[in-house]
PDB file of C-alpha atoms in Angstrom:
ATOM      1  CA  MET A   1      78.726 105.595 -26.712  1.00 25.00           C
ATOM      2  CA  LYS A   2      74.644 105.531 -26.762  1.00 28.00           C
ATOM      3  CA  ARG A   3      72.076 108.012 -27.277  1.00 30.00           C
ATOM      4  CA  ILE A   4      69.385 108.283 -25.298  1.00 31.00           C
ATOM      5  CA  LEU A   5      65.652 108.990 -26.865  1.00 37.00           C
ATOM      6  CA  PHE A   6      65.368 112.846 -25.533  1.00 40.00           C
ATOM      7  CA  ALA A   7      67.175 113.213 -29.146  1.00 38.00           C
ATOM      8  CA  LEU A   8      64.296 112.586 -30.827  1.00 39.00           C
ATOM      9  CA  ILE A   9      61.928 115.062 -29.625  1.00 36.00           C
ATOM     10  CA  GLY A  10      65.070 117.656 -30.975  1.00 35.00           C
ATOM     11  CA  ALA A  11      66.024 117.799 -27.306  1.00 35.00           C
ATOM     12  CA  ILE A  12      69.275 115.812 -26.242  1.00 33.00           C
ATOM     13  CA  SER A  13      71.571 113.409 -27.584  1.00 40.00           C
ATOM     14  CA  LEU A  14      73.280 112.197 -25.252  1.00 47.00           C
ATOM     15  CA  SER A  15      76.838 112.649 -24.110  1.00 70.00           C
ATOM     16  CA  ALA A  16      77.965 109.901 -21.972  1.00 72.00           C
ATOM     17  CA  CYS A  17      80.590 106.885 -21.435  1.00 80.00           C
ATOM     18  CA  ALA A  18      79.046 103.946 -22.227  1.00 68.00           C
ATOM     19  CA  GLN A  19      78.128 101.559 -18.811  1.00 64.00           C
ATOM     20  CA  ALA A  20      79.679  98.269 -20.511  1.00 50.00           C
ATOM     21  CA  PRO A  21      83.054  98.096 -19.247  1.00 45.00           C
ATOM     22  CA  GLN A  22      85.998  98.641 -20.479  1.00 41.00           C
ATOM     23  CA  GLY A  23      89.869  99.129 -19.591  1.00 39.00           C
ATOM     24  CA  ALA A  24      90.394 102.456 -17.857  1.00 38.00           C
ATOM     25  CA  ALA A  25      93.265 103.556 -20.148  1.00 38.00           C
ATOM     26  CA  ALA A  26      90.671 103.379 -23.153  1.00 40.00           C
ATOM     27  CA  ALA A  27      87.703 105.399 -20.583  1.00 38.00           C
ATOM     28  CA  ALA A  28      90.730 108.218 -20.643  1.00 38.00           C
ATOM     29  CA  LYS A  29      92.113 108.770 -23.882  1.00 41.00           C
ATOM     30  CA  THR A  30      87.933 109.300 -25.051  1.00 41.00           C
ATOM     31  CA  ASP A  31      87.804 113.278 -25.348  1.00 47.00           C
ATOM     32  CA  PRO A  32      84.734 114.246 -25.405  1.00 46.00           C
ATOM     33  CA  ALA A  33      85.738 117.354 -27.115  1.00 43.00           C
ATOM     34  CA  LYS A  34      85.350 115.696 -29.905  1.00 43.00           C
ATOM     35  CA  PRO A  35      82.230 114.043 -30.411  1.00 41.00           C
ATOM     36  CA  ALA A  36      80.608 112.332 -33.189  1.00 37.00           C
ATOM     37  CA  ALA A  37      80.239 113.725 -36.054  1.00 37.00           C
ATOM     38  CA  GLU A  38      77.205 115.347 -36.576  1.00 39.00           C
ATOM     39  CA  ALA A  39      74.346 114.334 -39.673  1.00 38.00           C
ATOM     40  CA  SER A  40      73.984 115.920 -42.745  1.00 42.00           C
ATOM     41  CA  LYS A  41      69.789 115.961 -43.823  1.00 51.00           C
ATOM     42  CA  GLY A  42      69.257 112.973 -44.130  1.00 61.00           C
ATOM     43  CA  ALA A  43      68.384 110.657 -46.684  1.00 71.00           C
ATOM     44  CA  ALA A  44      64.910 108.816 -46.948  1.00 74.00           C
ATOM     45  CA  PRO A  45      63.337 106.078 -48.961  1.00 80.00           C
ATOM     46  CA  LYS A  46      61.136 106.899 -51.316  1.00 86.00           C
ATOM     47  CA  VAL A  47      57.539 106.762 -50.261  1.00 85.00           C
ATOM     48  CA  GLU A  48      53.940 107.286 -51.810  1.00 87.00           C
ATOM     49  CA  ALA A  49      52.522 110.822 -50.845  1.00 90.00           C
ATOM     50  CA  GLY A  50      49.657 111.028 -47.922  1.00 90.00           C
ATOM     51  CA  SER A  51      50.630 106.207 -47.202  1.00 94.00           C
ATOM     52  CA  ALA A  52      51.249 105.072 -44.247  1.00 94.00           C
ATOM     53  CA  ASP A  53      55.278 105.358 -44.873  1.00 93.00           C
ATOM     54  CA  ALA A  54      55.175 108.558 -45.734  1.00 94.00           C
ATOM     55  CA  ARG A  55      53.550 109.412 -42.235  1.00 94.00           C
ATOM     56  CA  ALA A  56      55.693 107.730 -40.382  1.00 93.00           C
ATOM     57  CA  VAL A  57      58.503 110.155 -42.451  1.00 92.00           C
ATOM     58  CA  ASP A  58      57.343 112.763 -41.656  1.00 92.00           C
ATOM     59  CA  ALA A  59      56.589 112.422 -38.027  1.00 90.00           C
ATOM     60  CA  ILE A  60      59.890 111.354 -37.491  1.00 89.00           C
ATOM     61  CA  ARG A  61      60.963 114.450 -39.188  1.00 86.00           C
ATOM     62  CA  THR A  62      58.610 116.800 -37.459  1.00 83.00           C
ATOM     63  CA  LEU A  63      61.265 115.303 -34.121  1.00 77.00           C
ATOM     64  CA  ASN A  64      64.916 115.169 -36.045  1.00 79.00           C
ATOM     65  CA  PRO A  65      64.936 116.780 -39.380  1.00 83.00           C
ATOM     66  CA  ASN A  66      68.203 115.802 -39.403  1.00 83.00           C
ATOM     67  CA  VAL A  67      67.928 112.022 -38.912  1.00 85.00           C
ATOM     68  CA  THR A  68      68.703 109.552 -41.843  1.00 88.00           C
ATOM     69  CA  ILE A  69      66.130 107.374 -42.309  1.00 92.00           C
ATOM     70  CA  ASP A  70      67.015 104.261 -44.147  1.00 91.00           C
ATOM     71  CA  LYS A  71      64.109 101.841 -44.840  1.00 93.00           C
ATOM     72  CA  VAL A  72      60.530 102.001 -43.919  1.00 94.00           C
ATOM     73  CA  GLY A  73      57.844  99.291 -44.061  1.00 95.00           C
ATOM     74  CA  PRO A  74      55.793  97.074 -42.561  1.00 94.00           C
ATOM     75  CA  ALA A  75      56.136  96.304 -38.766  1.00 95.00           C
ATOM     76  CA  PRO A  76      55.799  93.248 -36.742  1.00 94.00           C
ATOM     77  CA  MET A  77      52.408  94.108 -35.690  1.00 92.00           C
ATOM     78  CA  PRO A  78      49.206  95.784 -37.075  1.00 94.00           C
ATOM     79  CA  GLY A  79      48.357  99.964 -36.817  1.00 96.00           C
ATOM     80  CA  PHE A  80      52.274 100.547 -36.870  1.00 96.00           C
ATOM     81  CA  ARG A  81      55.190 100.893 -39.393  1.00 95.00           C
ATOM     82  CA  GLU A  82      58.662  99.988 -38.595  1.00 95.00           C
ATOM     83  CA  ALA A  83      61.410 102.280 -39.844  1.00 94.00           C
ATOM     84  CA  LEU A  84      65.530 102.197 -39.582  1.00 92.00           C
ATOM     85  CA  ALA A  85      66.713 104.911 -38.909  1.00 88.00           C
ATOM     86  CA  GLN A  86      70.532 105.635 -37.839  1.00 80.00           C
ATOM     87  CA  GLY A  87      71.125 102.351 -36.400  1.00 82.00           C
ATOM     88  CA  GLN A  88      67.630 101.822 -34.731  1.00 86.00           C
ATOM     89  CA  VAL A  89      64.593 100.227 -35.011  1.00 91.00           C
ATOM     90  CA  VAL A  90      61.163 103.185 -35.060  1.00 92.00           C
ATOM     91  CA  TYR A  91      57.975 102.238 -35.002  1.00 95.00           C
ATOM     92  CA  VAL A  92      55.172 104.752 -36.009  1.00 96.00           C
ATOM     93  CA  SER A  93      51.674 104.638 -35.888  1.00 96.00           C
ATOM     94  CA  ASP A  94      49.924 104.182 -39.281  1.00 96.00           C
ATOM     95  CA  ASP A  95      48.175 108.420 -37.837  1.00 95.00           C
ATOM     96  CA  GLY A  96      51.767 108.960 -37.933  1.00 94.00           C
ATOM     97  CA  ARG A  97      50.740 109.864 -34.677  1.00 93.00           C
ATOM     98  CA  TYR A  98      52.378 107.959 -32.048  1.00 93.00           C
ATOM     99  CA  LEU A  99      56.842 107.027 -32.246  1.00 92.00           C
ATOM    100  CA  PHE A 100      57.703 103.926 -30.190  1.00 90.00           C
ATOM    101  CA  LEU A 101      61.633 103.100 -30.180  1.00 84.00           C
ATOM    102  CA  PRO A 102      62.864 100.290 -28.463  1.00 83.00           C
ATOM    103  CA  GLY A 103      65.405  99.439 -27.086  1.00 65.00           C
ATOM    104  CA  SER A 104      66.880 100.247 -23.505  1.00 52.00           C
ATOM    105  CA  GLY A 105      64.193 101.205 -21.628  1.00 58.00           C
ATOM    106  CA  GLY A 106      61.988 102.213 -24.832  1.00 70.00           C
ATOM    107  CA  ALA A 107      59.735 104.916 -24.793  1.00 80.00           C
ATOM    108  CA  LEU A 108      56.597 106.525 -26.359  1.00 85.00           C
ATOM    109  CA  PHE A 109      56.052 109.782 -28.194  1.00 86.00           C
ATOM    110  CA  ASP A 110      53.353 111.419 -29.406  1.00 88.00           C
ATOM    111  CA  THR A 111      54.773 113.700 -31.919  1.00 87.00           C
ATOM    112  CA  GLN A 112      52.129 115.969 -32.227  1.00 85.00           C
ATOM    113  CA  VAL A 113      52.593 117.553 -29.303  1.00 81.00           C
ATOM    114  CA  LYS A 114      56.155 116.362 -28.350  1.00 77.00           C
ATOM    115  CA  LYS A 115      56.096 114.439 -25.685  1.00 78.00           C
ATOM    116  CA  ASN A 116      57.342 111.379 -24.362  1.00 77.00           C
ATOM    117  CA  LEU A 117      54.305 109.865 -22.313  1.00 81.00           C
ATOM    118  CA  SER A 118      56.753 107.577 -20.119  1.00 76.00           C
ATOM    119  CA  GLU A 119      58.420 109.752 -18.865  1.00 75.00           C
ATOM    120  CA  ASP A 120      55.896 110.543 -16.575  1.00 72.00           C
ATOM    121  CA  SER A 121      56.298 107.366 -14.789  1.00 76.00           C
ATOM    122  CA  LEU A 122      59.929 106.900 -15.111  1.00 85.00           C
ATOM    123  CA  ALA A 123      60.073 110.102 -13.598  1.00 90.00           C
ATOM    124  CA  GLY A 124      58.538 109.582 -10.294  1.00 90.00           C
ATOM    125  CA  MET A 125      60.351 106.456  -9.825  1.00 93.00           C
ATOM    126  CA  ARG A 126      63.610 107.369  -9.973  1.00 94.00           C
ATOM    127  CA  LYS A 127      63.178 110.797  -7.807  1.00 95.00           C
ATOM    128  CA  ASP A 128      61.682 107.668  -5.285  1.00 95.00           C
ATOM    129  CA  LEU A 129      65.140 105.863  -5.516  1.00 96.00           C
ATOM    130  CA  VAL A 130      67.146 108.339  -6.044  1.00 97.00           C
ATOM    131  CA  LYS A 131      65.554 109.827  -2.035  1.00 97.00           C
ATOM    132  CA  THR A 132      66.731 106.516  -0.737  1.00 97.00           C
ATOM    133  CA  ILE A 133      70.297 107.861  -1.162  1.00 97.00           C
ATOM    134  CA  PRO A 134      70.984 109.625   2.118  1.00 96.00           C
ATOM    135  CA  ALA A 135      72.167 113.404   1.169  1.00 96.00           C
ATOM    136  CA  SER A 136      75.247 112.881   3.636  1.00 96.00           C
ATOM    137  CA  GLU A 137      75.793 110.265   0.443  1.00 97.00           C
ATOM    138  CA  ARG A 138      76.252 113.088  -2.285  1.00 98.00           C
ATOM    139  CA  ILE A 139      79.210 114.968  -2.828  1.00 98.00           C
ATOM    140  CA  VAL A 140      77.731 118.085  -3.824  1.00 98.00           C
ATOM    141  CA  PHE A 141      78.945 121.502  -5.767  1.00 98.00           C
ATOM    142  CA  ALA A 142      76.706 123.662  -5.260  1.00 97.00           C
ATOM    143  CA  PRO A 143      75.922 127.825  -4.954  1.00 97.00           C
ATOM    144  CA  ALA A 144      75.501 129.935  -2.136  1.00 95.00           C
ATOM    145  CA  ASN A 145      71.582 130.571  -3.589  1.00 95.00           C
ATOM    146  CA  PRO A 146      70.658 127.616  -6.262  1.00 97.00           C
ATOM    147  CA  LYS A 147      67.714 128.057  -8.622  1.00 97.00           C
ATOM    148  CA  HIS A 148      67.681 124.436  -9.539  1.00 98.00           C
ATOM    149  CA  THR A 149      69.148 121.126  -8.377  1.00 98.00           C
ATOM    150  CA  VAL A 150      70.130 118.236 -10.271  1.00 98.00           C
ATOM    151  CA  THR A 151      71.276 114.638  -9.382  1.00 98.00           C
ATOM    152  CA  VAL A 152      74.385 113.483 -11.666  1.00 98.00           C
ATOM    153  CA  PHE A 153      75.334 110.332 -12.022  1.00 97.00           C
ATOM    154  CA  THR A 154      79.097 109.128 -12.435  1.00 97.00           C
ATOM    155  CA  ASP A 155      82.677 107.641 -12.930  1.00 96.00           C
ATOM    156  CA  VAL A 156      86.068 109.496 -12.372  1.00 95.00           C
ATOM    157  CA  GLU A 157      86.978 106.984 -15.700  1.00 92.00           C
ATOM    158  CA  CYS A 158      84.196 108.505 -18.214  1.00 93.00           C
ATOM    159  CA  GLY A 159      85.890 111.695 -19.940  1.00 94.00           C
ATOM    160  CA  TYR A 160      82.242 113.089 -20.394  1.00 95.00           C
ATOM    161  CA  CYS A 161      82.227 113.161 -16.623  1.00 96.00           C
ATOM    162  CA  ARG A 162      85.510 114.762 -16.294  1.00 96.00           C
ATOM    163  CA  LYS A 163      84.578 117.432 -19.154  1.00 96.00           C
ATOM    164  CA  LEU A 164      81.092 118.054 -16.890  1.00 97.00           C
ATOM    165  CA  HIS A 165      83.273 118.367 -13.351  1.00 97.00           C
ATOM    166  CA  SER A 166      85.765 120.539 -15.252  1.00 96.00           C
ATOM    167  CA  GLU A 167      83.199 123.265 -16.267  1.00 98.00           C
ATOM    168  CA  ILE A 168      81.364 122.210 -12.100  1.00 98.00           C
ATOM    169  CA  ALA A 169      81.820 126.736 -11.611  1.00 98.00           C
ATOM    170  CA  GLU A 170      79.747 127.266 -14.829  1.00 98.00           C
ATOM    171  CA  TYR A 171      76.848 125.369 -13.767  1.00 98.00           C
ATOM    172  CA  ASN A 172      77.363 126.936 -10.730  1.00 98.00           C
ATOM    173  CA  ARG A 173      77.079 130.034 -11.895  1.00 98.00           C
ATOM    174  CA  GLN A 174      74.111 129.682 -13.870  1.00 98.00           C
ATOM    175  CA  GLY A 175      73.143 128.610 -10.854  1.00 98.00           C
ATOM    176  CA  ILE A 176      72.943 124.915 -10.591  1.00 98.00           C
ATOM    177  CA  ALA A 177      74.051 122.541  -8.105  1.00 98.00           C
ATOM    178  CA  ILE A 178      74.805 119.007  -8.624  1.00 98.00           C
ATOM    179  CA  GLU A 179      75.098 116.607  -6.134  1.00 98.00           C
ATOM    180  CA  TYR A 180      77.429 113.564  -7.882  1.00 98.00           C
ATOM    181  CA  LEU A 181      76.484 109.861  -6.729  1.00 98.00           C
ATOM    182  CA  ALA A 182      78.979 107.452  -7.872  1.00 98.00           C
ATOM    183  CA  PHE A 183      78.431 104.703 -10.576  1.00 97.00           C
ATOM    184  CA  PRO A 184      81.120 102.946 -11.516  1.00 96.00           C
ATOM    185  CA  ARG A 185      79.921 101.999 -14.731  1.00 93.00           C
ATOM    186  CA  MET A 186      83.158  99.465 -15.033  1.00 92.00           C
ATOM    187  CA  GLY A 187      81.570  97.445 -12.028  1.00 93.00           C
ATOM    188  CA  ILE A 188      81.507  96.283  -8.824  1.00 95.00           C
ATOM    189  CA  GLY A 189      84.282  94.989  -8.368  1.00 94.00           C
ATOM    190  CA  SER A 190      86.590  97.145 -10.450  1.00 95.00           C
ATOM    191  CA  ASP A 191      89.456  99.258 -10.097  1.00 94.00           C
ATOM    192  CA  ASP A 192      86.810 102.187 -11.156  1.00 94.00           C
ATOM    193  CA  TYR A 193      85.147 100.844  -8.603  1.00 96.00           C
ATOM    194  CA  LYS A 194      87.709 101.003  -6.243  1.00 96.00           C
ATOM    195  CA  LYS A 195      88.618 104.262  -6.537  1.00 96.00           C
ATOM    196  CA  MET A 196      85.082 105.692  -6.370  1.00 97.00           C
ATOM    197  CA  VAL A 197      85.052 104.110  -3.058  1.00 98.00           C
ATOM    198  CA  SER A 198      88.060 105.947  -1.735  1.00 97.00           C
ATOM    199  CA  VAL A 199      87.009 109.631  -3.094  1.00 98.00           C
ATOM    200  CA  TRP A 200      83.907 108.126  -0.913  1.00 98.00           C
ATOM    201  CA  CYS A 201      85.651 107.558   2.145  1.00 98.00           C
ATOM    202  CA  ALA A 202      88.238 110.603   1.834  1.00 97.00           C
ATOM    203  CA  ALA A 203      88.513 113.082   4.322  1.00 97.00           C
ATOM    204  CA  ASP A 204      87.098 115.839   1.588  1.00 97.00           C
ATOM    205  CA  ARG A 205      85.646 113.834  -0.777  1.00 98.00           C
ATOM    206  CA  ARG A 206      85.240 116.894  -3.297  1.00 97.00           C
ATOM    207  CA  LYS A 207      88.599 117.653  -3.007  1.00 97.00           C
ATOM    208  CA  ALA A 208      88.906 113.460  -3.876  1.00 97.00           C
ATOM    209  CA  LEU A 209      86.214 113.200  -6.205  1.00 97.00           C
ATOM    210  CA  THR A 210      88.259 116.784  -8.261  1.00 97.00           C
ATOM    211  CA  ASP A 211      91.447 114.974  -7.724  1.00 96.00           C
ATOM    212  CA  ALA A 212      90.565 111.316  -8.804  1.00 95.00           C
ATOM    213  CA  LYS A 213      89.243 113.166 -12.418  1.00 94.00           C
ATOM    214  CA  SER A 214      92.165 115.231 -13.333  1.00 91.00           C
ATOM    215  CA  ASP A 215      94.338 114.392 -16.533  1.00 79.00           C
ATOM    216  CA  HIS A 216      96.172 112.577 -13.950  1.00 76.00           C
ATOM    217  CA  GLY A 217      92.918 110.938 -12.215  1.00 72.00           C
ATOM    218  CA  SER A 218      94.730 110.100  -8.985  1.00 84.00           C
ATOM    219  CA  VAL A 219      93.285 109.357  -5.565  1.00 90.00           C
ATOM    220  CA  ALA A 220      94.873 108.352  -1.823  1.00 92.00           C
ATOM    221  CA  SER A 221      93.203 104.768  -1.764  1.00 95.00           C
ATOM    222  CA  LYS A 222      90.966 104.244   0.830  1.00 95.00           C
ATOM    223  CA  ASP A 223      88.132 102.002   2.561  1.00 96.00           C
ATOM    224  CA  CYS A 224      85.257 102.535   4.681  1.00 96.00           C
ATOM    225  CA  LYS A 225      81.872 101.685   5.263  1.00 96.00           C
ATOM    226  CA  ASN A 226      80.439 103.612   1.677  1.00 96.00           C
ATOM    227  CA  SER A 227      77.492 103.612   0.178  1.00 97.00           C
ATOM    228  CA  VAL A 228      78.928 102.952  -2.960  1.00 98.00           C
ATOM    229  CA  THR A 229      77.573 100.172  -4.441  1.00 97.00           C
ATOM    230  CA  GLN A 230      74.097 101.197  -3.053  1.00 97.00           C
ATOM    231  CA  GLN A 231      74.071 103.865  -5.615  1.00 97.00           C
ATOM    232  CA  TYR A 232      75.552 101.858  -8.255  1.00 97.00           C
ATOM    233  CA  ASN A 233      72.642  99.916  -8.217  1.00 97.00           C
ATOM    234  CA  VAL A 234      69.729 102.436  -7.295  1.00 97.00           C
ATOM    235  CA  GLY A 235      71.633 103.634 -10.737  1.00 95.00           C
ATOM    236  CA  GLN A 236      71.059 100.730 -12.372  1.00 94.00           C
ATOM    237  CA  ARG A 237      67.544 100.066 -11.233  1.00 93.00           C
ATOM    238  CA  ALA A 238      66.483 104.347 -12.283  1.00 91.00           C
ATOM    239  CA  GLY A 239      67.498 103.284 -16.204  1.00 86.00           C
ATOM    240  CA  LEU A 240      71.173 104.089 -16.184  1.00 87.00           C
ATOM    241  CA  THR A 241      72.925 103.481 -19.504  1.00 77.00           C
ATOM    242  CA  GLY A 242      75.996 106.043 -19.263  1.00 85.00           C
ATOM    243  CA  THR A 243      77.358 108.454 -17.375  1.00 94.00           C
ATOM    244  CA  PRO A 244      77.066 110.906 -16.430  1.00 95.00           C
ATOM    245  CA  MET A 245      73.032 110.458 -16.237  1.00 94.00           C
ATOM    246  CA  ILE A 246      71.608 113.854 -14.746  1.00 96.00           C
ATOM    247  CA  LEU A 247      68.537 114.205 -12.812  1.00 96.00           C
ATOM    248  CA  THR A 248      66.769 116.893 -12.279  1.00 96.00           C
ATOM    249  CA  ALA A 249      65.323 117.207  -8.358  1.00 95.00           C
ATOM    250  CA  ASP A 250      61.420 115.298 -10.092  1.00 93.00           C
ATOM    251  CA  GLY A 251      63.316 112.681 -11.304  1.00 94.00           C
ATOM    252  CA  VAL A 252      62.996 113.883 -14.912  1.00 91.00           C
ATOM    253  CA  GLN A 253      66.553 112.687 -17.365  1.00 89.00           C
ATOM    254  CA  LEU A 254      67.937 115.475 -19.112  1.00 88.00           C
ATOM    255  CA  GLY A 255      70.151 113.351 -20.744  1.00 81.00           C
ATOM    256  CA  GLY A 256      74.262 113.173 -20.603  1.00 89.00           C
ATOM    257  CA  TYR A 257      76.676 115.498 -20.404  1.00 93.00           C
ATOM    258  CA  VAL A 258      74.920 118.547 -21.163  1.00 94.00           C
ATOM    259  CA  PRO A 259      77.271 121.905 -21.279  1.00 95.00           C
ATOM    260  CA  PRO A 260      76.010 124.849 -18.802  1.00 97.00           C
ATOM    261  CA  THR A 261      73.787 127.391 -20.721  1.00 97.00           C
ATOM    262  CA  GLN A 262      71.465 124.465 -22.250  1.00 95.00           C
ATOM    263  CA  LEU A 263      71.346 123.181 -18.993  1.00 96.00           C
ATOM    264  CA  ARG A 264      69.830 126.212 -17.161  1.00 97.00           C
ATOM    265  CA  GLU A 265      67.981 126.688 -20.597  1.00 96.00           C
ATOM    266  CA  ALA A 266      66.884 123.124 -19.698  1.00 93.00           C
ATOM    267  CA  LEU A 267      65.893 123.365 -16.065  1.00 96.00           C
ATOM    268  CA  ASP A 268      63.975 126.918 -16.386  1.00 96.00           C
ATOM    269  CA  LYS A 269      61.507 126.030 -19.087  1.00 91.00           C
ATOM    270  CA  LEU A 270      60.782 123.099 -17.406  1.00 89.00           C
ATOM    271  CA  ALA A 271      59.522 125.279 -14.167  1.00 91.00           C
ATOM    272  CA  ALA A 272      58.373 127.363 -16.865  1.00 90.00           C
ATOM    273  CA  GLU A 273      55.986 124.581 -17.717  1.00 81.00           C
ATOM    274  CA  SER A 274      54.896 122.660 -14.451  1.00 77.00           C
ATOM    275  CA  LYS A 275      53.690 125.580 -13.617  1.00 76.00           C
ATOM    276  CA  LYS A 276      51.305 125.543 -17.033  1.00 66.00           C
ATOM    277  CA  PRO A 277      46.908 124.655 -16.432  1.00 62.00           C
ATOM    278  CA  ALA A 278      46.271 120.964 -16.231  1.00 52.00           C
ATOM    279  CA  GLY A 279      46.528 119.075 -19.496  1.00 50.00           C
ATOM    280  CA  ALA A 280      48.721 121.254 -21.251  1.00 52.00           C
ATOM    281  CA  ALA A 281      51.485 119.846 -23.017  1.00 50.00           C
ATOM    282  CA  LYS A 282      54.373 119.612 -21.773  1.00 48.00           C
ATOM    283  CA  PRO A 283      57.648 118.791 -22.460  1.00 45.00           C
ATOM    284  CA  THR A 284      60.783 116.528 -21.648  1.00 47.00           C
ATOM    285  CA  ALA A 285      63.229 119.108 -22.271  1.00 44.00           C
ATOM    286  CA  ALA A 286      64.240 121.489 -24.631  1.00 36.00           C
ATOM    287  CA  VAL A 287      67.890 121.493 -24.880  1.00 36.00           C
ATOM    288  CA  ALA A 288      69.679 122.010 -28.391  1.00 32.00           C
ATOM    289  CA  ALA A 289      72.076 118.743 -28.311  1.00 33.00           C
ATOM    290  CA  PRO A 290      75.773 119.253 -28.787  1.00 32.00           C
ATOM    291  CA  VAL A 291      75.675 115.890 -30.536  1.00 30.00           C
ATOM    292  CA  GLY A 292      73.727 114.770 -33.212  1.00 30.00           C
ATOM    293  CA  GLY A 293      71.713 111.590 -33.724  1.00 33.00           C
ATOM    294  CA  LEU A 294      69.126 109.851 -32.367  1.00 36.00           C
TER     295      LEU A 294
END
């Protein structure tokens, strides 16, 4: 299971199923109710007070006080320190302000305002990509008068996707409309892909999706002209690294599985932040993570 970058800002640790292909049986056995154990108050290497190394440790701690930092020292590029934190490489500017996390997608954070500086351009790109999927090709579960609408790239075999869908009524009670797009993480042509095609070809897509995500995971096999491949390609271009992936109407990525109440809180906060005067700091998200880590 991969964790995206938002956890570092004390926001989200991605509860998601990895994109890498794996057997359906293994995916079905995933128990999203039992995530990896949270890290206890993490240790850190001894550093000289006031040094660049100390500022790097403090910067990481500011964003996530529980993270374990195994090593800190000079980075390959001048002006930065390199830290190893819970299996990930983190680069922090010598003054401790900017933190860069390489890997999937990469992100540059301003630790003073706790903002993902990469997110604005990425969000706009994701928003434009999602627009290419016609509304008629989305499977929608919505309350009568939604306060927020999110797009969720989903997979029928992923344990966290199933957990999210099992709580769909509560998301709707929270005023959240969910528009599903298909992302068969096992790849085009896989059994997973064929199941999702069957869902999108069903006369009642909502029922078919619910049936496919049930414990038995059954759905009548069907084929037709469909947009599953297009949706999968859009997910890849949007930087999806695991399912589910939740996007706001503005293209901001809120993580993988996020409990209904916490998702509503995050959406409310983002909506409030968007009304602040120009130049005011706008956090990427603010959800208490159910899973610890980077």
